[in-house]
Amino acid sequence: MAQTQQHHSAVRHLLRSALSDTRAVVRALLAWAFLVLARKAFRVLRAKRALQVSGKGKTAVVTGGASGVGRSTVELLARQGWRVYCVDINEANLATVDRDLREQAGLDVRTARTNVTSLESCEALRDRVTEELKSDADRPGLDLLINCAAVAFVGPVLSCPWTQIETQMQVNLMGPIRMCTAFKDALLASAHSSAIVNVGSISGCTAWPWQCAYSSTKAGLLGFAETLRREIVASGRRLRVHTINPGPIDTPLVAAQSEAGKLWLSENANDTFADAMAATDARHDGAMSIKNRWVFLGPDDVAKALVAVANDPLSPSVSTVVAPLFWPIYSLLLTLPESWGDALMTTNL
């Protein structure tokens, strides 16, 4: 009888301990969730406040500025009072920007056709910008450089034409490096806390099949930006470097990727990787179709994130922006075991 009572007492003690441990775990999880939400709310409030900062007397250069995220960013900055140099290689799109924003809206937007794959072209742009800044005593230097220009091709990296791989490397990675090199002195001459903001991608943080070259350029851009930032910190200079990694965006660049994939498949039906790409491409279309655009950001969403970071000296050096309902997918990709992530990316998309 005594042994039975001792056994029951031991069981009750274990249950109480387990319950106490469970409560402690629950409290810890709730505290963690509260801190995460509080941090998110704080950042949202800071971003909203940053979007209200006037850009009067400040100058920005935005590459890829004539369409998509770049166009939205140019307009948002200009409406805040910035002088914006809208840089692009597409003359027709530049003409549209000039008409809509400068002539009709009366904003201080100056267009410049520039090829970021050419150092000579980037330096010619720098010479123009610095010369025009000299005539304005209130603008001693460049306050903001946003590297937004990018191209993307779809297909197995081992089977893609070399020209496609090289073009992506030259535009997406070497382009920002050329622009930063060309505008170094102008950025350091700013009377304000100047900033470089690079448009990366979550593709540079996770492995997306059939986008190897694009993902490689974005991963390289992040590495360049973070290393540059630390070199500037070590030098004690007043120049911030940030990278924004957006998720899927509803832009012409992203919309064209699906058609580009289908075109590649039609031209390379006998390729070693064609069947695998066709299968994932079909599932990708189902998951990322027009009917499921809840996973997409709009260009304005990314533009606001870029401008908020540019206006806030306390912004993190690297941040991610994805559509609210895309967060679970992205979080899974970052936390799942490798084999599970492979299954998600190659079977379920």
C-alpha positions as a LaTeX table, in Angstrom:
\begin{tabular}{lrrr}
\hline
Residue & $x$ (\AA) & $y$ (\AA) & $z$ (\AA) \\
\hline
Met1 & 0.00 & 0.00 & 0.00 \\
Ala2 & 2.78 & 2.36 & 0.94 \\
Gln3 & 4.61 & 1.56 & $-2.28$ \\
Thr4 & 1.46 & 2.31 & $-4.29$ \\
Gln5 & 1.05 & 5.67 & $-2.59$ \\
Gln6 & 4.70 & 6.49 & $-3.21$ \\
His7 & 4.26 & 5.52 & $-6.87$ \\
His8 & 1.17 & 7.73 & $-7.21$ \\
Ser9 & 2.99 & 10.56 & $-5.47$ \\
Ala10 & 5.92 & 10.21 & $-7.85$ \\
Val11 & 3.58 & 10.22 & $-10.85$ \\
Arg12 & 1.81 & 13.34 & $-9.57$ \\
His13 & 5.17 & 15.00 & $-9.04$ \\
Leu14 & 6.24 & 14.16 & $-12.57$ \\
Leu15 & 2.95 & 15.46 & $-13.98$ \\
Arg16 & 3.26 & 18.69 & $-12.01$ \\
Ser17 & 6.85 & 19.09 & $-13.19$ \\
Ala18 & 5.83 & 18.41 & $-16.79$ \\
Leu19 & 2.97 & 20.87 & $-16.51$ \\
Ser20 & 5.27 & 23.44 & $-14.98$ \\
Asp21 & 7.81 & 22.87 & $-17.75$ \\
Thr22 & 5.06 & 23.13 & $-20.38$ \\
Arg23 & 3.86 & 26.40 & $-18.89$ \\
Ala24 & 7.42 & 27.70 & $-18.88$ \\
Val25 & 7.82 & 26.75 & $-22.54$ \\
Val26 & 4.50 & 28.39 & $-23.42$ \\
Arg27 & 5.49 & 31.55 & $-21.53$ \\
Ala28 & 8.84 & 31.61 & $-23.33$ \\
Leu29 & 7.14 & 31.17 & $-26.71$ \\
Leu30 & 4.64 & 33.92 & $-25.92$ \\
Ala31 & 7.45 & 36.23 & $-24.81$ \\
Trp32 & 9.37 & 35.47 & $-28.01$ \\
Ala33 & 6.26 & 36.09 & $-30.14$ \\
Phe34 & 5.64 & 39.38 & $-28.33$ \\
Leu35 & 9.21 & 40.52 & $-28.93$ \\
Val36 & 9.00 & 39.58 & $-32.62$ \\
Leu37 & 5.71 & 41.44 & $-33.05$ \\
Ala38 & 6.97 & 44.44 & $-31.08$ \\
Arg39 & 10.11 & 44.59 & $-33.21$ \\
Lys40 & 8.01 & 44.34 & $-36.37$ \\
Ala41 & 5.64 & 47.07 & $-35.17$ \\
Phe42 & 8.60 & 49.30 & $-34.27$ \\
Arg43 & 10.09 & 48.84 & $-37.74$ \\
Val44 & 6.75 & 49.54 & $-39.41$ \\
Leu45 & 6.39 & 52.77 & $-37.43$ \\
Arg46 & 9.96 & 53.80 & $-38.24$ \\
Ala47 & 9.38 & 53.06 & $-41.93$ \\
Lys48 & 6.21 & 55.16 & $-41.98$ \\
Arg49 & 8.03 & 58.01 & $-40.29$ \\
Ala50 & 10.93 & 57.68 & $-42.73$ \\
Leu51 & 8.55 & 57.97 & $-45.68$ \\
Gln52 & 7.50 & 61.40 & $-44.40$ \\
Val53 & 11.04 & 62.81 & $-44.44$ \\
Ser54 & 11.48 & 65.62 & $-46.93$ \\
Gly55 & 14.03 & 65.17 & $-49.67$ \\
Lys56 & 14.41 & 68.89 & $-50.31$ \\
Gly57 & 17.99 & 69.74 & $-51.22$ \\
Lys58 & 18.92 & 66.09 & $-51.76$ \\
Thr59 & 19.92 & 64.28 & $-54.94$ \\
Ala60 & 19.44 & 60.64 & $-55.90$ \\
Val61 & 20.51 & 58.42 & $-58.79$ \\
Val62 & 18.29 & 55.40 & $-59.53$ \\
Thr63 & 19.37 & 52.80 & $-62.08$ \\
Gly64 & 16.68 & 50.80 & $-63.82$ \\
Gly65 & 14.51 & 53.80 & $-63.05$ \\
Ala66 & 12.26 & 53.82 & $-66.11$ \\
Ser67 & 10.12 & 50.77 & $-65.31$ \\
Gly68 & 8.90 & 48.51 & $-62.51$ \\
Val69 & 10.32 & 49.07 & $-59.04$ \\
Gly70 & 12.77 & 51.67 & $-60.34$ \\
Arg71 & 10.01 & 53.80 & $-61.84$ \\
Ser72 & 7.97 & 53.66 & $-58.63$ \\
Thr73 & 11.06 & 54.61 & $-56.62$ \\
Val74 & 11.89 & 57.56 & $-58.87$ \\
Glu75 & 8.38 & 58.94 & $-58.53$ \\
Leu76 & 8.20 & 58.43 & $-54.76$ \\
Leu77 & 11.54 & 60.18 & $-54.20$ \\
Ala78 & 10.63 & 63.05 & $-56.54$ \\
Arg79 & 7.30 & 63.60 & $-54.78$ \\
Gln80 & 9.20 & 63.88 & $-51.49$ \\
Gly81 & 11.25 & 66.73 & $-52.93$ \\
Trp82 & 14.35 & 64.90 & $-54.14$ \\
Arg83 & 16.11 & 65.72 & $-57.37$ \\
Val84 & 16.20 & 62.33 & $-59.07$ \\
Tyr85 & 18.33 & 61.14 & $-61.96$ \\
Cys86 & 16.31 & 58.39 & $-63.61$ \\
Val87 & 18.88 & 56.10 & $-65.22$ \\
Asp88 & 17.95 & 53.40 & $-67.73$ \\
Ile89 & 19.03 & 51.93 & $-71.04$ \\
Asn90 & 15.52 & 51.93 & $-72.55$ \\
Glu91 & 15.06 & 55.25 & $-74.36$ \\
Ala92 & 11.32 & 54.80 & $-74.91$ \\
Asn93 & 10.68 & 54.22 & $-71.21$ \\
Leu94 & 12.90 & 57.17 & $-70.32$ \\
Ala95 & 10.86 & 59.39 & $-72.64$ \\
Thr96 & 7.67 & 58.26 & $-70.89$ \\
Val97 & 9.15 & 59.06 & $-67.48$ \\
Asp98 & 10.26 & 62.48 & $-68.69$ \\
Arg99 & 6.80 & 63.24 & $-70.03$ \\
Asp100 & 4.83 & 61.92 & $-67.06$ \\
Leu101 & 6.98 & 63.08 & $-64.16$ \\
Arg102 & 8.89 & 66.13 & $-65.36$ \\
Glu103 & 6.63 & 67.75 & $-67.97$ \\
Gln104 & 3.20 & 66.85 & $-66.62$ \\
Ala105 & 3.79 & 66.45 & $-62.86$ \\
Gly106 & 6.47 & 69.15 & $-62.62$ \\
Leu107 & 8.82 & 66.98 & $-60.57$ \\
Asp108 & 12.60 & 67.41 & $-60.51$ \\
Val109 & 13.34 & 64.26 & $-62.50$ \\
Arg110 & 16.21 & 64.16 & $-64.97$ \\
Thr111 & 16.53 & 61.20 & $-67.30$ \\
Ala112 & 19.82 & 59.72 & $-68.44$ \\
Arg113 & 20.34 & 56.85 & $-70.85$ \\
Thr114 & 23.14 & 54.80 & $-69.31$ \\
Asn115 & 24.47 & 51.31 & $-69.90$ \\
Val116 & 25.55 & 49.92 & $-66.52$ \\
Thr117 & 27.58 & 47.20 & $-68.27$ \\
Ser118 & 29.97 & 49.92 & $-69.46$ \\
Leu119 & 32.27 & 51.71 & $-67.01$ \\
Glu120 & 32.68 & 54.49 & $-69.57$ \\
Ser121 & 28.91 & 55.01 & $-69.65$ \\
Cys122 & 28.70 & 55.04 & $-65.84$ \\
Glu123 & 31.54 & 57.55 & $-65.62$ \\
Ala124 & 29.89 & 59.77 & $-68.24$ \\
Leu125 & 26.77 & 59.81 & $-66.07$ \\
Arg126 & 28.88 & 60.66 & $-63.03$ \\
Asp127 & 30.50 & 63.55 & $-64.88$ \\
Arg128 & 27.11 & 64.94 & $-65.85$ \\
Val129 & 25.68 & 64.62 & $-62.34$ \\
Thr130 & 28.70 & 66.14 & $-60.59$ \\
Glu131 & 28.87 & 69.00 & $-63.10$ \\
Glu132 & 25.21 & 69.85 & $-62.51$ \\
Leu133 & 25.70 & 69.62 & $-58.74$ \\
Lys134 & 28.53 & 72.17 & $-58.93$ \\
Ser135 & 26.06 & 74.79 & $-60.11$ \\
Asp136 & 23.90 & 74.28 & $-57.01$ \\
Ala137 & 25.56 & 75.35 & $-53.75$ \\
Asp138 & 22.87 & 73.54 & $-51.73$ \\
Arg139 & 23.84 & 70.19 & $-53.28$ \\
Pro140 & 27.56 & 69.57 & $-52.66$ \\
Gly141 & 27.36 & 65.85 & $-53.40$ \\
Leu142 & 25.19 & 62.86 & $-54.18$ \\
Asp143 & 22.98 & 61.73 & $-51.30$ \\
Leu144 & 21.60 & 58.45 & $-52.60$ \\
Leu145 & 22.47 & 55.77 & $-55.14$ \\
Ile146 & 19.89 & 53.05 & $-55.72$ \\
Asn147 & 21.07 & 50.11 & $-57.82$ \\
Cys148 & 17.85 & 48.69 & $-59.23$ \\
Ala149 & 18.75 & 47.74 & $-62.82$ \\
Ala150 & 18.49 & 43.99 & $-63.42$ \\
Val151 & 17.79 & 41.36 & $-66.05$ \\
Ala152 & 16.70 & 37.74 & $-65.61$ \\
Phe153 & 16.75 & 34.68 & $-67.85$ \\
Val154 & 15.23 & 31.30 & $-67.06$ \\
Gly155 & 16.73 & 27.91 & $-67.81$ \\
Pro156 & 19.15 & 25.25 & $-66.56$ \\
Val157 & 22.44 & 27.01 & $-65.93$ \\
Leu158 & 24.48 & 24.20 & $-67.49$ \\
Ser159 & 22.49 & 24.46 & $-70.71$ \\
Cys160 & 21.91 & 28.21 & $-71.02$ \\
Pro161 & 23.73 & 30.22 & $-73.68$ \\
Trp162 & 26.84 & 31.78 & $-72.19$ \\
Thr163 & 25.71 & 35.21 & $-73.35$ \\
Gln164 & 22.66 & 35.01 & $-71.06$ \\
Ile165 & 24.78 & 34.13 & $-68.05$ \\
Glu166 & 27.31 & 36.84 & $-68.81$ \\
Thr167 & 24.62 & 39.48 & $-69.40$ \\
Gln168 & 23.06 & 38.80 & $-66.00$ \\
Met169 & 26.46 & 38.98 & $-64.32$ \\
Gln170 & 27.34 & 42.23 & $-66.09$ \\
Val171 & 24.02 & 43.98 & $-65.34$ \\
Asn172 & 22.99 & 42.60 & $-61.95$ \\
Leu173 & 26.37 & 42.32 & $-60.22$ \\
Met174 & 29.04 & 44.25 & $-62.10$ \\
Gly175 & 26.60 & 47.10 & $-62.84$ \\
Pro176 & 26.20 & 48.08 & $-59.17$ \\
Ile177 & 29.95 & 47.69 & $-58.62$ \\
Arg178 & 30.64 & 50.04 & $-61.55$ \\
Met179 & 28.11 & 52.57 & $-60.28$ \\
Cys180 & 29.50 & 52.52 & $-56.73$ \\
Thr181 & 33.02 & 52.93 & $-58.06$ \\
Ala182 & 32.06 & 55.77 & $-60.38$ \\
Phe183 & 30.07 & 57.69 & $-57.75$ \\
Lys184 & 32.34 & 57.07 & $-54.75$ \\
Asp185 & 33.63 & 60.64 & $-54.49$ \\
Ala186 & 30.23 & 62.22 & $-55.12$ \\
Leu187 & 28.63 & 60.11 & $-52.38$ \\
Leu188 & 31.40 & 60.90 & $-49.88$ \\
Ala189 & 31.03 & 64.63 & $-50.66$ \\
Ser190 & 27.39 & 64.73 & $-49.55$ \\
Ala191 & 26.50 & 67.16 & $-46.78$ \\
His192 & 24.03 & 64.59 & $-45.45$ \\
Ser193 & 24.35 & 60.96 & $-44.43$ \\
Ser194 & 24.58 & 59.50 & $-47.93$ \\
Ala195 & 23.51 & 55.97 & $-48.76$ \\
Ile196 & 23.83 & 53.21 & $-51.32$ \\
Val197 & 20.77 & 50.96 & $-51.51$ \\
Asn198 & 21.01 & 47.80 & $-53.58$ \\
Val199 & 17.99 & 45.84 & $-54.79$ \\
Gly200 & 18.83 & 42.21 & $-54.14$ \\
Ser201 & 16.41 & 39.29 & $-54.08$ \\
Ile202 & 15.40 & 36.39 & $-51.89$ \\
Ser203 & 16.74 & 34.37 & $-54.82$ \\
Gly204 & 20.18 & 35.35 & $-53.56$ \\
Cys205 & 19.42 & 33.83 & $-50.15$ \\
Thr206 & 17.68 & 30.61 & $-51.22$ \\
Ala207 & 18.15 & 28.22 & $-54.15$ \\
Trp208 & 15.53 & 28.66 & $-56.88$ \\
Pro209 & 15.84 & 26.09 & $-59.68$ \\
Trp210 & 16.21 & 27.34 & $-63.25$ \\
Gln211 & 17.33 & 30.77 & $-62.00$ \\
Cys212 & 20.90 & 29.85 & $-61.09$ \\
Ala213 & 22.66 & 32.70 & $-62.86$ \\
Tyr214 & 20.18 & 35.29 & $-61.55$ \\
Ser215 & 20.40 & 33.90 & $-58.00$ \\
Ser216 & 24.19 & 33.91 & $-58.23$ \\
Thr217 & 24.24 & 37.58 & $-59.19$ \\
Lys218 & 22.01 & 38.51 & $-56.26$ \\
Ala219 & 24.05 & 36.45 & $-53.81$ \\
Gly220 & 27.17 & 38.13 & $-55.16$ \\
Leu221 & 25.56 & 41.55 & $-54.83$ \\
Leu222 & 24.80 & 40.89 & $-51.17$ \\
Gly223 & 28.40 & 39.79 & $-50.56$ \\
Phe224 & 29.73 & 42.88 & $-52.32$ \\
Ala225 & 27.43 & 45.24 & $-50.42$ \\
Glu226 & 28.18 & 43.81 & $-46.99$ \\
Thr227 & 31.93 & 43.80 & $-47.58$ \\
Leu228 & 31.81 & 47.36 & $-48.93$ \\
Arg229 & 29.81 & 48.42 & $-45.88$ \\
Arg230 & 32.41 & 47.04 & $-43.50$ \\
Glu231 & 35.24 & 48.67 & $-45.41$ \\
Ile232 & 33.45 & 52.01 & $-45.08$ \\
Val233 & 32.82 & 51.43 & $-41.36$ \\
Ala234 & 36.52 & 50.65 & $-40.91$ \\
Ser235 & 37.43 & 53.90 & $-42.67$ \\
Gly236 & 35.11 & 55.95 & $-40.47$ \\
Arg237 & 33.42 & 57.56 & $-43.48$ \\
Arg238 & 29.78 & 58.67 & $-43.42$ \\
Leu239 & 28.28 & 56.46 & $-46.12$ \\
Arg240 & 25.67 & 53.79 & $-45.45$ \\
Val241 & 25.25 & 50.63 & $-47.56$ \\
His242 & 22.00 & 48.67 & $-47.55$ \\
Thr243 & 20.55 & 45.73 & $-49.45$ \\
Ile244 & 16.82 & 45.06 & $-49.78$ \\
Asn245 & 15.89 & 41.48 & $-50.73$ \\
Pro246 & 12.34 & 41.47 & $-52.15$ \\
Gly247 & 10.23 & 38.38 & $-52.74$ \\
Pro248 & 8.20 & 37.91 & $-55.95$ \\
Ile249 & 7.18 & 41.25 & $-57.45$ \\
Asp250 & 4.45 & 42.00 & $-59.97$ \\
Thr251 & 6.71 & 43.68 & $-62.53$ \\
Pro252 & 7.39 & 43.21 & $-66.26$ \\
Leu253 & 10.70 & 41.52 & $-65.37$ \\
Val254 & 9.00 & 38.83 & $-63.27$ \\
Ala255 & 6.04 & 38.47 & $-65.61$ \\
Ala256 & 8.38 & 37.80 & $-68.52$ \\
Gln257 & 10.16 & 34.95 & $-66.72$ \\
Ser258 & 7.33 & 32.46 & $-67.23$ \\
Glu259 & 7.18 & 33.13 & $-70.96$ \\
Ala260 & 10.96 & 33.01 & $-71.16$ \\
Gly261 & 10.91 & 29.58 & $-69.53$ \\
Lys262 & 8.35 & 28.29 & $-72.01$ \\
Leu263 & 10.37 & 29.69 & $-74.90$ \\
Trp264 & 13.49 & 27.94 & $-73.66$ \\
Leu265 & 11.60 & 24.64 & $-73.36$ \\
Ser266 & 10.19 & 24.96 & $-76.87$ \\
Glu267 & 13.68 & 25.50 & $-78.26$ \\
Asn268 & 15.41 & 22.86 & $-76.13$ \\
Ala269 & 12.92 & 20.01 & $-75.83$ \\
Asn270 & 15.66 & 17.36 & $-76.00$ \\
Asp271 & 17.90 & 18.94 & $-73.37$ \\
Thr272 & 18.97 & 16.81 & $-70.40$ \\
Phe273 & 17.09 & 19.07 & $-67.98$ \\
Ala274 & 14.02 & 19.80 & $-70.15$ \\
Asp275 & 11.61 & 17.30 & $-68.58$ \\
Ala276 & 12.44 & 18.35 & $-65.02$ \\
Met277 & 12.15 & 22.02 & $-65.89$ \\
Ala278 & 8.83 & 21.49 & $-67.69$ \\
Ala279 & 7.37 & 19.72 & $-64.65$ \\
Thr280 & 8.40 & 22.38 & $-62.15$ \\
Asp281 & 7.47 & 25.15 & $-64.60$ \\
Ala282 & 3.90 & 23.83 & $-64.79$ \\
Arg283 & 3.58 & 23.71 & $-61.01$ \\
His284 & 5.19 & 27.14 & $-60.76$ \\
Asp285 & 2.53 & 28.56 & $-63.08$ \\
Gly286 & $-0.19$ & 27.13 & $-60.86$ \\
Ala287 & 1.32 & 28.55 & $-57.68$ \\
Met288 & 2.31 & 31.93 & $-59.11$ \\
Ser289 & $-0.49$ & 32.58 & $-61.58$ \\
Ile290 & $-2.52$ & 35.76 & $-61.86$ \\
Lys291 & $-5.21$ & 34.07 & $-59.73$ \\
Asn292 & $-2.73$ & 33.67 & $-56.89$ \\
Arg293 & $-1.14$ & 37.09 & $-56.91$ \\
Trp294 & $-1.45$ & 37.26 & $-53.13$ \\
Val295 & 2.16 & 36.04 & $-53.08$ \\
Phe296 & 3.35 & 39.07 & $-55.05$ \\
Leu297 & 4.50 & 42.48 & $-53.91$ \\
Gly298 & 3.63 & 45.53 & $-55.97$ \\
Pro299 & 6.39 & 47.81 & $-57.28$ \\
Asp300 & 5.20 & 50.53 & $-54.90$ \\
Asp301 & 5.69 & 48.20 & $-51.92$ \\
Val302 & 9.35 & 47.72 & $-52.75$ \\
Ala303 & 9.80 & 51.41 & $-53.59$ \\
Lys304 & 8.52 & 52.37 & $-50.14$ \\
Ala305 & 10.95 & 49.94 & $-48.51$ \\
Leu306 & 13.85 & 51.40 & $-50.51$ \\
Val307 & 12.99 & 55.00 & $-49.69$ \\
Ala308 & 12.34 & 54.22 & $-46.01$ \\
Val309 & 15.78 & 52.64 & $-45.71$ \\
Ala310 & 17.39 & 55.56 & $-47.53$ \\
Asn311 & 15.78 & 58.05 & $-45.15$ \\
Asp312 & 16.49 & 56.17 & $-41.92$ \\
Pro313 & 20.14 & 56.06 & $-40.75$ \\
Leu314 & 19.25 & 53.31 & $-38.26$ \\
Ser315 & 17.88 & 50.92 & $-40.88$ \\
Pro316 & 19.45 & 47.44 & $-40.90$ \\
Ser317 & 22.07 & 46.84 & $-43.56$ \\
Val318 & 20.13 & 43.86 & $-44.95$ \\
Ser319 & 16.36 & 43.48 & $-44.94$ \\
Thr320 & 13.76 & 41.30 & $-46.62$ \\
Val321 & 10.46 & 42.44 & $-48.08$ \\
Val322 & 7.88 & 39.86 & $-49.14$ \\
Ala323 & 4.11 & 39.79 & $-49.48$ \\
Pro324 & 2.44 & 38.92 & $-46.13$ \\
Leu325 & 1.10 & 35.57 & $-47.28$ \\
Phe326 & 4.42 & 34.61 & $-48.87$ \\
Trp327 & 6.20 & 34.75 & $-45.51$ \\
Pro328 & 5.26 & 31.15 & $-44.53$ \\
Ile329 & 6.73 & 29.79 & $-47.78$ \\
Tyr330 & 9.93 & 31.78 & $-47.42$ \\
Ser331 & 10.30 & 30.91 & $-43.74$ \\
Leu332 & 9.96 & 27.23 & $-44.58$ \\
Leu333 & 12.66 & 27.49 & $-47.23$ \\
Leu334 & 15.04 & 29.02 & $-44.68$ \\
Thr335 & 14.37 & 26.55 & $-41.87$ \\
Leu336 & 13.50 & 23.18 & $-43.44$ \\
Pro337 & 16.10 & 20.41 & $-43.63$ \\
Glu338 & 17.88 & 20.37 & $-46.97$ \\
Ser339 & 16.03 & 17.32 & $-48.32$ \\
Trp340 & 12.64 & 18.81 & $-47.39$ \\
Gly341 & 13.56 & 22.11 & $-49.01$ \\
Asp342 & 14.57 & 20.25 & $-52.15$ \\
Ala343 & 11.20 & 18.51 & $-52.20$ \\
Leu344 & 9.33 & 21.79 & $-51.73$ \\
Met345 & 11.23 & 23.60 & $-54.46$ \\
Thr346 & 11.32 & 20.80 & $-57.03$ \\
Thr347 & 8.05 & 18.97 & $-56.39$ \\
Asn348 & 5.52 & 21.37 & $-54.93$ \\
Leu349 & 6.22 & 24.43 & $-57.05$ \\
\hline
\end{tabular}
